[in-house]
XYZ file of C-alpha atoms in Angstrom:
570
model
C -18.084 -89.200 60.725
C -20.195 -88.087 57.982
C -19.910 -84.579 56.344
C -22.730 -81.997 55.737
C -23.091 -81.993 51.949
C -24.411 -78.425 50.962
C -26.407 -78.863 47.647
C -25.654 -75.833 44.964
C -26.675 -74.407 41.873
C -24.636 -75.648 39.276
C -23.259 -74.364 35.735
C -21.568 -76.979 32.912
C -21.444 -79.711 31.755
C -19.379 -82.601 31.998
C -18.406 -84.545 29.211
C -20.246 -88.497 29.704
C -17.137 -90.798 29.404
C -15.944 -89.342 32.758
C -16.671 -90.214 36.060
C -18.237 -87.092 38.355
C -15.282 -87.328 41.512
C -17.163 -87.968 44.596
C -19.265 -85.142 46.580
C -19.103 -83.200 43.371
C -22.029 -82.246 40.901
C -21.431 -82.795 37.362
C -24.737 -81.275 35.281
C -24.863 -82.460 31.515
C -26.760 -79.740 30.479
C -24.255 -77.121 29.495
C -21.881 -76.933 26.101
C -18.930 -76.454 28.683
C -17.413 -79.162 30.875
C -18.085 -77.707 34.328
C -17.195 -78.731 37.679
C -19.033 -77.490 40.899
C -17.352 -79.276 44.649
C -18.113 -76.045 46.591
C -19.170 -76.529 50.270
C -18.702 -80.476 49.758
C -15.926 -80.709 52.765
C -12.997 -81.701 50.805
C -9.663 -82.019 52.010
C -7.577 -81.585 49.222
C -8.340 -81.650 45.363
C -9.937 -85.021 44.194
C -7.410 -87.077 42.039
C -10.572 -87.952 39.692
C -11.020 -84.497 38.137
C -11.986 -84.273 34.526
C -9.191 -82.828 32.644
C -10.700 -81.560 29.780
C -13.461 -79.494 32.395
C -13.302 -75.552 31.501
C -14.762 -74.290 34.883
C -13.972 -75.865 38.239
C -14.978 -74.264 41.721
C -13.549 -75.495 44.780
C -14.596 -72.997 47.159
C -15.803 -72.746 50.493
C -13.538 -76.503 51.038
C -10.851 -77.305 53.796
C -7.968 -77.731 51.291
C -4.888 -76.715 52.619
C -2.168 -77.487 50.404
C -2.029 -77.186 46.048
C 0.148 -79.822 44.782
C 2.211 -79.572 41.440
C -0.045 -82.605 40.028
C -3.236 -81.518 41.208
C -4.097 -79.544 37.887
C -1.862 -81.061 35.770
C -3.027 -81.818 31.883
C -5.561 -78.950 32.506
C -4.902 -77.330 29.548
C -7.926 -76.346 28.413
C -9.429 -75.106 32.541
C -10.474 -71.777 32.018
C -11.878 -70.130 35.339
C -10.643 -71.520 38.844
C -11.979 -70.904 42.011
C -10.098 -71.932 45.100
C -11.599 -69.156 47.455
C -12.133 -69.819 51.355
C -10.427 -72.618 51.833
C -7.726 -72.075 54.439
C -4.965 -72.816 51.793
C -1.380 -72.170 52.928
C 0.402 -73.379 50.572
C 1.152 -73.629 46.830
C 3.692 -76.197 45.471
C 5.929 -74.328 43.012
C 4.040 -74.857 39.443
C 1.193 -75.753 41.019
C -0.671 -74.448 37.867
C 2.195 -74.617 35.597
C 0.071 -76.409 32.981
C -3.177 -73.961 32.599
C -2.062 -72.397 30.129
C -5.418 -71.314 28.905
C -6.337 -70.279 32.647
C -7.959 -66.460 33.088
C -9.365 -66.152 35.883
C -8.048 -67.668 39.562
C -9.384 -66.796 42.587
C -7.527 -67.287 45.821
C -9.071 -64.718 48.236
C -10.121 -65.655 51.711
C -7.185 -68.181 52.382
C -4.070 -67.782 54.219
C -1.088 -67.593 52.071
C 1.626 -65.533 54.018
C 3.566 -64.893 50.736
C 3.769 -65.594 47.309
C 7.556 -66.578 45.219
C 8.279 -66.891 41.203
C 7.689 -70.248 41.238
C 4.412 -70.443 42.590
C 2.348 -69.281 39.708
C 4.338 -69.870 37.054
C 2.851 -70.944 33.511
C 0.092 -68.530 34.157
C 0.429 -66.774 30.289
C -3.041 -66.277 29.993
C -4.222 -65.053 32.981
C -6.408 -62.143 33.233
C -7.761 -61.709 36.710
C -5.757 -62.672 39.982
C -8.030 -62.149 43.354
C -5.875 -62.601 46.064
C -7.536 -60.357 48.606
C -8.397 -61.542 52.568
C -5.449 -63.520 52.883
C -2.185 -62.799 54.918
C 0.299 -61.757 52.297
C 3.317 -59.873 53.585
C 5.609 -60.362 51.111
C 5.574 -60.907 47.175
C 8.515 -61.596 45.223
C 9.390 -59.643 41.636
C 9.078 -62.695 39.873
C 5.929 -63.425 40.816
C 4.167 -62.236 38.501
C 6.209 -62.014 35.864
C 4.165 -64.869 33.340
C 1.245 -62.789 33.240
C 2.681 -59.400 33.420
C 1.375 -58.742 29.822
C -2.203 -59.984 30.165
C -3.341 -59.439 33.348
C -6.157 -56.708 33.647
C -7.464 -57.062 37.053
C -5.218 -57.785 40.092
C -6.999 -57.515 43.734
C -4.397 -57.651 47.028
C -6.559 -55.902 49.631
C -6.931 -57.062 52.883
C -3.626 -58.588 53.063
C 0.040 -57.495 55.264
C 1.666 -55.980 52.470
C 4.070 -53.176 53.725
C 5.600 -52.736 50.598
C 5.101 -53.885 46.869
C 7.363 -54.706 43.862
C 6.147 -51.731 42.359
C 8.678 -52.154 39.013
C 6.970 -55.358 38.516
C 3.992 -53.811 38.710
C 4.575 -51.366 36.390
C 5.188 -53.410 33.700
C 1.746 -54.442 33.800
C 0.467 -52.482 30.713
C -2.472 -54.221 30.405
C -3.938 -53.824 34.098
C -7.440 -51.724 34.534
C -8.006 -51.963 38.013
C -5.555 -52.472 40.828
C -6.963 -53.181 44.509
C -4.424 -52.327 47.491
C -6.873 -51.302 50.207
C -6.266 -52.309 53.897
C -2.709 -53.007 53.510
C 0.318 -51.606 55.522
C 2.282 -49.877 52.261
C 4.001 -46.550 53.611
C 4.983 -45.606 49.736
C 4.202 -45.515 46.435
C 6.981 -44.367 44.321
C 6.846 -41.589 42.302
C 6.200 -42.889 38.365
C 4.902 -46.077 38.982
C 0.924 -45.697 38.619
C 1.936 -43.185 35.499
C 3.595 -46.049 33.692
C 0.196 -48.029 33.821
C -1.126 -46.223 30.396
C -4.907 -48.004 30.631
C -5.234 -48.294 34.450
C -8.938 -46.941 35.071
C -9.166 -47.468 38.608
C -6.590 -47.570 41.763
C -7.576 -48.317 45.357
C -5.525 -47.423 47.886
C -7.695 -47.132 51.056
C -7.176 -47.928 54.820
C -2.681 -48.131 54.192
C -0.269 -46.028 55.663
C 0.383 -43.501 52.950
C 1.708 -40.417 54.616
C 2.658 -38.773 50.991
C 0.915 -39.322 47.075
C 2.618 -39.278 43.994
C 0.692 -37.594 41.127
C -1.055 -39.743 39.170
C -1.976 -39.021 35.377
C -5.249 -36.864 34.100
C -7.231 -35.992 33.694
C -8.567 -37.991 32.633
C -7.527 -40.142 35.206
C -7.803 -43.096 37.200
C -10.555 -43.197 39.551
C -8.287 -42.865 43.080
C -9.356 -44.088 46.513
C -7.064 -42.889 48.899
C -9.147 -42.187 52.304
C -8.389 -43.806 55.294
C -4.430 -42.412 55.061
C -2.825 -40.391 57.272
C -1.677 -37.654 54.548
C 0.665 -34.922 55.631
C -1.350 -31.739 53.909
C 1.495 -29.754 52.345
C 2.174 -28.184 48.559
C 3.128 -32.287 47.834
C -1.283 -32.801 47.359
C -1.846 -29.608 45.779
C -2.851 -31.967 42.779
C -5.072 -33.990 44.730
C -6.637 -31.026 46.316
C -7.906 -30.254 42.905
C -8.839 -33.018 42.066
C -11.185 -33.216 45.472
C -14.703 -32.944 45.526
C -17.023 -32.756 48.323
C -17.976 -36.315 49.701
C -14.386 -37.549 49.047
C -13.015 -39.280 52.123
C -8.956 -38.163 51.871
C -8.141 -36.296 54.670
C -5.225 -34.764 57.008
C -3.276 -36.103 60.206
C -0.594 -33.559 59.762
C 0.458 -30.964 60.334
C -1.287 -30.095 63.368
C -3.053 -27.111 62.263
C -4.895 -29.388 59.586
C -4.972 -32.069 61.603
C -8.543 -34.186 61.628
C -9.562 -31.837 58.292
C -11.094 -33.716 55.299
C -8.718 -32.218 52.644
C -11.653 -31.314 50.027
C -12.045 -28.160 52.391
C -8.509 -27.691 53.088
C -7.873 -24.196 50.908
C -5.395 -24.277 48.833
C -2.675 -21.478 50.751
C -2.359 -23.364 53.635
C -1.145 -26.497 52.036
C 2.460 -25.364 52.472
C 6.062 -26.303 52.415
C 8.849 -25.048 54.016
C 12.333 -24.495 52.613
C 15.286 -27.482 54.328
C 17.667 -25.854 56.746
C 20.695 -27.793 57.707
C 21.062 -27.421 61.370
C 24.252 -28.984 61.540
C 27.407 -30.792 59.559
C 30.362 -32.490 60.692
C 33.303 -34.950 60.107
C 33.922 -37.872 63.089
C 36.932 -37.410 63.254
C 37.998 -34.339 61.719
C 41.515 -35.498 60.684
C 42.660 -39.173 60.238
C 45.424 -41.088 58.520
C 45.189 -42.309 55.309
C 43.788 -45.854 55.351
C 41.512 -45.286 57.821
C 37.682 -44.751 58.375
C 35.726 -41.526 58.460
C 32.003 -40.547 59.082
C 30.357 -37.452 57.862
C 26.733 -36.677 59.601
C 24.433 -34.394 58.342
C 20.820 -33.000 60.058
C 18.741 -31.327 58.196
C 14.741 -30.211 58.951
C 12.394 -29.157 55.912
C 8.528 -29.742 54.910
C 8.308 -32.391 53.474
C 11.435 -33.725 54.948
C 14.237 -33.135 53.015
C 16.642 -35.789 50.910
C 19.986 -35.534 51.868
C 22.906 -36.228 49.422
C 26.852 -35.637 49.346
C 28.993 -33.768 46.679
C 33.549 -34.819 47.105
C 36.262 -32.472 47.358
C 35.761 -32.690 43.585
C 32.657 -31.415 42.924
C 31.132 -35.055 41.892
C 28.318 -36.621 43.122
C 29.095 -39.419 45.933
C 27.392 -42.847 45.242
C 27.485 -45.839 47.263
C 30.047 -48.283 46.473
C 32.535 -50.386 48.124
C 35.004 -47.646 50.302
C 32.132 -44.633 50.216
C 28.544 -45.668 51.792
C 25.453 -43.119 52.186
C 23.314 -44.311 55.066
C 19.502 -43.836 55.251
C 20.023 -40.970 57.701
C 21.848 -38.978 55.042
C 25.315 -39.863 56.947
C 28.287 -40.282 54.661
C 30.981 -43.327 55.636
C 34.281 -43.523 54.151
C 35.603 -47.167 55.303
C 39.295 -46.405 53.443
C 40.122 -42.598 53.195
C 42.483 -41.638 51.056
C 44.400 -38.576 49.743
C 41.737 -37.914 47.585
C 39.321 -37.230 50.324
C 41.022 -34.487 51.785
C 39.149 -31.095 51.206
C 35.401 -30.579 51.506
C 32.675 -32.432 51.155
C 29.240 -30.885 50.699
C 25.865 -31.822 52.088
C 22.957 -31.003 49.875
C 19.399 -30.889 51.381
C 16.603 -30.457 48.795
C 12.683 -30.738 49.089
C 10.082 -29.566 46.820
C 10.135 -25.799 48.174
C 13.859 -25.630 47.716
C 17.959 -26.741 48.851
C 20.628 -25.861 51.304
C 24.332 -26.985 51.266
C 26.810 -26.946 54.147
C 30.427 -27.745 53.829
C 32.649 -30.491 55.798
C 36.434 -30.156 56.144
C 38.262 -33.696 56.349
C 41.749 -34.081 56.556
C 43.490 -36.988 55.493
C 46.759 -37.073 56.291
C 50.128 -39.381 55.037
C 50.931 -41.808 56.602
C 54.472 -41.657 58.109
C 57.659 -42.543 56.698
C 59.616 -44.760 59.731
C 63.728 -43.417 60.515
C 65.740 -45.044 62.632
C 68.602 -46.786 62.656
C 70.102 -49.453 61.239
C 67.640 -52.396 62.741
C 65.142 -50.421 61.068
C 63.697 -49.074 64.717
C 62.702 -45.791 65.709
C 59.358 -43.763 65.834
C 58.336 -42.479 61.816
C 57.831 -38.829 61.011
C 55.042 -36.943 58.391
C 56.003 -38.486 55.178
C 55.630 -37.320 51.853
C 51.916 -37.981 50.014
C 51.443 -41.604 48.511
C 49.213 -40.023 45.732
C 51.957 -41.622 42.331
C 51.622 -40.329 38.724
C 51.020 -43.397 36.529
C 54.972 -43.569 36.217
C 55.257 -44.251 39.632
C 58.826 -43.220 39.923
C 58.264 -40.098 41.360
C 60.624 -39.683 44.685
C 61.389 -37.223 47.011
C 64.803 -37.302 48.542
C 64.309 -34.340 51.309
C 61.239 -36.046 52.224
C 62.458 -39.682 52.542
C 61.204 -42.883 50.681
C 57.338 -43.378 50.178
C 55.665 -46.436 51.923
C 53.879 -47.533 49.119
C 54.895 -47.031 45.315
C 52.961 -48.425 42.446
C 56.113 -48.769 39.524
C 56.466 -50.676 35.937
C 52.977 -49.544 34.759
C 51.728 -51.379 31.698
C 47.853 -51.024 30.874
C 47.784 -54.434 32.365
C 49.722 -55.134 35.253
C 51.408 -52.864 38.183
C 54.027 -53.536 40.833
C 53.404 -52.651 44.073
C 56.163 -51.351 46.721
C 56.245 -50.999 50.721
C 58.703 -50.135 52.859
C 59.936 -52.650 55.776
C 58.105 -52.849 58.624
C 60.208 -54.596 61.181
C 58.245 -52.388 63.943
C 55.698 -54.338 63.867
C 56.415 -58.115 65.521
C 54.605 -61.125 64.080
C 53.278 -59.887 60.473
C 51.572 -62.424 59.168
C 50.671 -61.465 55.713
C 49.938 -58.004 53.629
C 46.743 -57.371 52.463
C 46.563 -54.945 49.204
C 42.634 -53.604 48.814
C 42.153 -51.765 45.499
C 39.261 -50.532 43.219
C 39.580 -48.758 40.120
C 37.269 -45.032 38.940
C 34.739 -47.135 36.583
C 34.247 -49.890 39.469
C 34.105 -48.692 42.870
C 33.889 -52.689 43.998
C 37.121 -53.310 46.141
C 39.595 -56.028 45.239
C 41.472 -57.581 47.875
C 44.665 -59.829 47.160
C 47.054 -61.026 50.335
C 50.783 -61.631 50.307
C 51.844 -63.871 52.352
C 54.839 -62.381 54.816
C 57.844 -64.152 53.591
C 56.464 -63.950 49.706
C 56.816 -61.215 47.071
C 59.556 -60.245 45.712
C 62.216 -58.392 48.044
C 64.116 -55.205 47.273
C 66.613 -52.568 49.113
C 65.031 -49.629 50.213
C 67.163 -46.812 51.166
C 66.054 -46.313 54.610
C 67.859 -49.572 55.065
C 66.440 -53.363 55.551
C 64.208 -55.399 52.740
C 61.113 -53.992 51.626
C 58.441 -56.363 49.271
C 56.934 -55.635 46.100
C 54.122 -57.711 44.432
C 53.111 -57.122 40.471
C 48.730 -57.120 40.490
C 48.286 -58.334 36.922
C 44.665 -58.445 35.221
C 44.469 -54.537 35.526
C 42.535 -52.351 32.928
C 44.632 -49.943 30.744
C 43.476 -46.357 30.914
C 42.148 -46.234 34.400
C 42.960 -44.387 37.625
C 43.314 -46.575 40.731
C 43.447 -46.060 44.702
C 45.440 -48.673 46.349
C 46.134 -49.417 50.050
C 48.471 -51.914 51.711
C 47.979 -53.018 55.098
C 50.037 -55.479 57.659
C 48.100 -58.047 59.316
C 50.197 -58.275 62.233
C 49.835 -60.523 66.218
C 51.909 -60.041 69.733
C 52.156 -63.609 70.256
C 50.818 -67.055 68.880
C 47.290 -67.305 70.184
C 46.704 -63.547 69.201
C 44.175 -62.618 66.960
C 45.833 -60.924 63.802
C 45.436 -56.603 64.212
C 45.270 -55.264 61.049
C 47.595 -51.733 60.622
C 47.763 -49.491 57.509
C 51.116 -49.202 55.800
C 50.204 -46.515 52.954
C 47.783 -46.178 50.040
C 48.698 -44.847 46.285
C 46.718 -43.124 43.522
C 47.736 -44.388 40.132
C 46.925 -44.784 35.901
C 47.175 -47.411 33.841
C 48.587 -46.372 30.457
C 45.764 -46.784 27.687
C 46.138 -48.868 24.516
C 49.005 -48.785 22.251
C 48.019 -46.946 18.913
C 48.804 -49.511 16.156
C 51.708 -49.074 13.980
C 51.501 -47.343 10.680
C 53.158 -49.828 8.965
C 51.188 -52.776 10.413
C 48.881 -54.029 7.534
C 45.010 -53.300 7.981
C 42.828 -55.999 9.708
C 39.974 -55.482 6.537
C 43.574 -55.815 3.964
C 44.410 -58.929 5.714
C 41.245 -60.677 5.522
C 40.883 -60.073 2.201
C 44.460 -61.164 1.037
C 43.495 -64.414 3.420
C 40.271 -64.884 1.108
C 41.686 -64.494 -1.896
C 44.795 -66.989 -0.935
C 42.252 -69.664 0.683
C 40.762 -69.110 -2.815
C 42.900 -69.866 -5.306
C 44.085 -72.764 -3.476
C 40.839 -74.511 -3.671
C 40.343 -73.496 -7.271
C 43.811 -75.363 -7.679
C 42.941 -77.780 -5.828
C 39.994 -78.639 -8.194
C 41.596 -77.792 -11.006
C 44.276 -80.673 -10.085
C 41.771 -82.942 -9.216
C 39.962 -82.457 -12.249
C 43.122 -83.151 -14.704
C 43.649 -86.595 -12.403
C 40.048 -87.619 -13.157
C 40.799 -86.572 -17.479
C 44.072 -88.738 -17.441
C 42.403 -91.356 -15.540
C 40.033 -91.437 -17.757
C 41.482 -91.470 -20.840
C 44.135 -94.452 -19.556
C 41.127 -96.545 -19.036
C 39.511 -95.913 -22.040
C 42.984 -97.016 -23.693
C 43.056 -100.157 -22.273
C 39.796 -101.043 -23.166
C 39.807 -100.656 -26.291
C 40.524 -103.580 -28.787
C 43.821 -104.515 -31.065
C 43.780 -103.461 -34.649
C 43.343 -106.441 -37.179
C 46.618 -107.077 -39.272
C 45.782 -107.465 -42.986
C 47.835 -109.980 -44.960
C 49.744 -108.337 -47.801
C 50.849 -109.915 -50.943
C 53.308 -108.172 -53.006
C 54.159 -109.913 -56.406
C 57.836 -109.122 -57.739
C 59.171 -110.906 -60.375
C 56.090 -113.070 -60.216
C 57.063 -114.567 -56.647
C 55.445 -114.009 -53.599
């Protein structure tokens, strides 16, 4: 069946030793190769292209697909228009040879997200349109070839609930920045101020419940209606900046709600102090080893951020044993004796803080009496927290369960007590993480291996040496038993003990030890003079060689006949 062929005014030139690809006009009246297959019904882009052409407009076609040879040799394409075409998908370096490329246009397709690889090669680019398609994700990466050049970058009308602001930010040549009629809940505070020559930022139709200042004036020009802002102290500073006929306006709090924020005065766009209606540990007390949760509620205008300070007075960070939810809860997987004391919540907004305390208790594990066959219920033990001597015993108290000993800044050996209460161990696991890397380290021992030793409760305790350790660090260590009733039983794992312990830092080098900068330079001077003997050697070789040659060529000395007349004979 024959397609409609839509004639159109046309721009360029094409150069005369190429052929014009079919349904595509190819004027020869311009100084720049141009291209025009607009509205010619094309399926995908014609293999004849010229690939010297500068301009080349494909829009308003049925091509669904961008292959990685489609523009390939382009080099010297400078404006490319794929708009309206349906396209859903982009090989990765699809345009990985226009380098000279600076403008593309992709709007009105459907691409439902864009990766690294897909525009790759771009290093020239100046102008991206990617609006009316249905983005909902974009990678980092993405644009990271054109992050310096690009000055124009249009993603409106798209799915985006969130963007990689930090790559936008690096942008420092972009001018004008298009988000409107997305779904992005938040813009983070610092990223349009790190645009120095952005001149104007659209962020109509999203679902922005809170702005970040933005820089001025002068300023950007800012679009921001069609939000549902929350009116508090937070837009004071777009409040000013509001004239009448601005479309920003309020959905909350209810007494502003429906009010364009231009006449909002300035006193009732108000905050409220957070006020921590209630703390607590779950559970209150557990045994060392085990895991703890801290919740934390807390109401404020604007809602407030909720953080944790240790027994110690240091801020808690997520890591491998301690993990901050996005509630503001506070998990410890493996408690130790250094949790035990009070944790503080801190809830801050921008009209102030509150702080509430949280007892935990962690408490020793027990040391296990009995009798000789090692049975018999345990009792409170003594604390497993060890000095970095690890020797430390208490003999009223009974033996620890868990002893790191033989401390070098590299290496550690690590102690437990027999546990012949529990049937069918099937290995040890040791977890441990050290104060500059909260990352846990797990190594398992194997039940019969280790080394054995007597402990004084009676029966065979093991002991394992963890090598690869870093000197002049603190550790927290915790042994557990991976233990089952019977063979088809799933292995239940049961603490044993945990220990706090210190490398011993570095060695200070001995006085008497020659100076690495001494030693190099005796080792230069003695590499030295043997090559200058060397070639002094070699030298006197050559000489005597030379002279025994010149020796042997040389030729015997004529003997002259001598006459001697004595007594008149000869």
């Amino acid at each position: 069946m024959a397609k409609l062929l839509v004639p159109l005014v046309m721009l360029g030139a094409v150069a005369g030793s190429h052929r014009c690809p079919p349904r595509c006009l190819c004027p020869a009246a311009a100084p720049n190769p141009t291209l025009l297959c607009a509205r010619t019904g094309l399926l995908a882009v014609p293999p004849t292209l010229d690939r010297a052409a500068v301009e080349l407009r494909l829009a308003d076609n049925f091509i669904g697909a961008v292959g990685r040879s489609d523009f390939a040799n382009m080099s010297s394409l400078v404006h490319l228009t794929l708009s309206r075409n349906g396209l859903r998908r982009l090989a990765p370096g699809a345009f990985a040879d226009l380098r000279a490329l600076r403008a593309l246009h992709l709007d009105g397709n459907r691409l439902p997200a864009l990766s690294g690889a897909q525009l790759r090669g771009l290093a020239s680019l100046r102008h991206l349109i990617l609006a009316n398609n249905q983005l909902a994700a974009i990678e980092p990466a993405a644009f990271a070839a054109f992050a310096a050049t690009v000055e124009d970058l249009d993603l409106s009308h798209n799915n985006l609930p969130a963007l990689p602001w930090e790559a936008v930010a690096g942008m420092a040549s972009l001018a004008t920045l298009t988000l409107d009629h997305n779904l992005l809940e938040r813009v983070p505070a610092g990223a349009v101020a790190r645009l120095p020559r952005l001149a104007r930022l659209d962020l109509t139709a999203n679902r922005l419940r809170a702005l970040p200042p933005v820089p001025g004036p002068p300023g950007p020009s800012l679009a921001a209606g069609g939000n549902p802002l929350h009116c508090n102290c937070e837009l004071l500073w777009l409040r000013r900046l509001a004239r009448p006929g601005r479309l920003e306006s309020c959905a909350s709090p209810p007494p502003l709600a429906g009010r364009l924020l231009w006449a909002v005065p300035e006193e009732e766009l108000a905050c409220r102090a957070p006020a921590i209606a209630g703390a607590a540990a779950d559970p209150a007390a557990v045994l060392e080893g085990q895991p703890l949760r801290l919740g934390c509620a807390a109401a404020g205008d604007p809602p407030p951020a909720l953080h944790w300070l240790g027994p110690d007075g240091r801020l808690v960070q997520n890591g491998s044993r301690r993990a901050v939810g996005a509630d503001g809860s506070l998990e410890l997987r493996v408690a130790t004796l250094g949790d035990h004391g009070a944790f503080t919540c801190v809830a801050s907004n921008a009209a102030g803080e509150a702080a509430a305390r949280v007892q935990v208790a962690v408490l020793p594990l027990p040391v296990p009496r009995g009798d000789g066959d090692g049975e018999g219920e345990a009792g409170p033990g003594p604390s497993d927290m060890a000095r970095a001597g690890g020797n430390e015993s208490r003999a009223a108290a009974g033996e620890r369960r868990v002893v790191a000993a033989e401390l070098t800044g590299s290496s550690a050996r690590i102690r437990w007590l027999p546990q012949r209460h529990l049937p069918g161990i099937r290995m040890f696991q040791i977890q441990y993480n050290s104060s500059l890397d909260d990352s846990l380290v797990y190594r398992w021992v194997p039940a019969g291996a280790g080394a054995a030793f007597w402990g004084v409760l009676g029966g065979a305790g093991r002991s394992f040496v963890l090598r690869d350790l870093a000197a002049g660090r603190h550790y927290d260590l915790c042994v557990s038993a991976l233990y089952a009733e019977g063979a088809a039983a799933l292995p239940t794992p049961r603490a044993l003990g945990c220990v706090r312990f210190a490398t011993p830092g570095e060695a200070p080098a001995c006085a008497a030890l020659p100076r690495p900068h001494f030693l190099g330079g005796t080792v230069i001077i003695v590499i030295g003079a043997a090559i200058a003997a060397s070639v002094l050697v070699f030298i006197l070789i050559l000489t005597a060689r030379y002279k025994a040659a010149a020796a042997a060529r040389r030729p015997p000395a004529a003997v002259a006949s001598v006459c001697s007349q004595t007594n008149g004979t000869h």
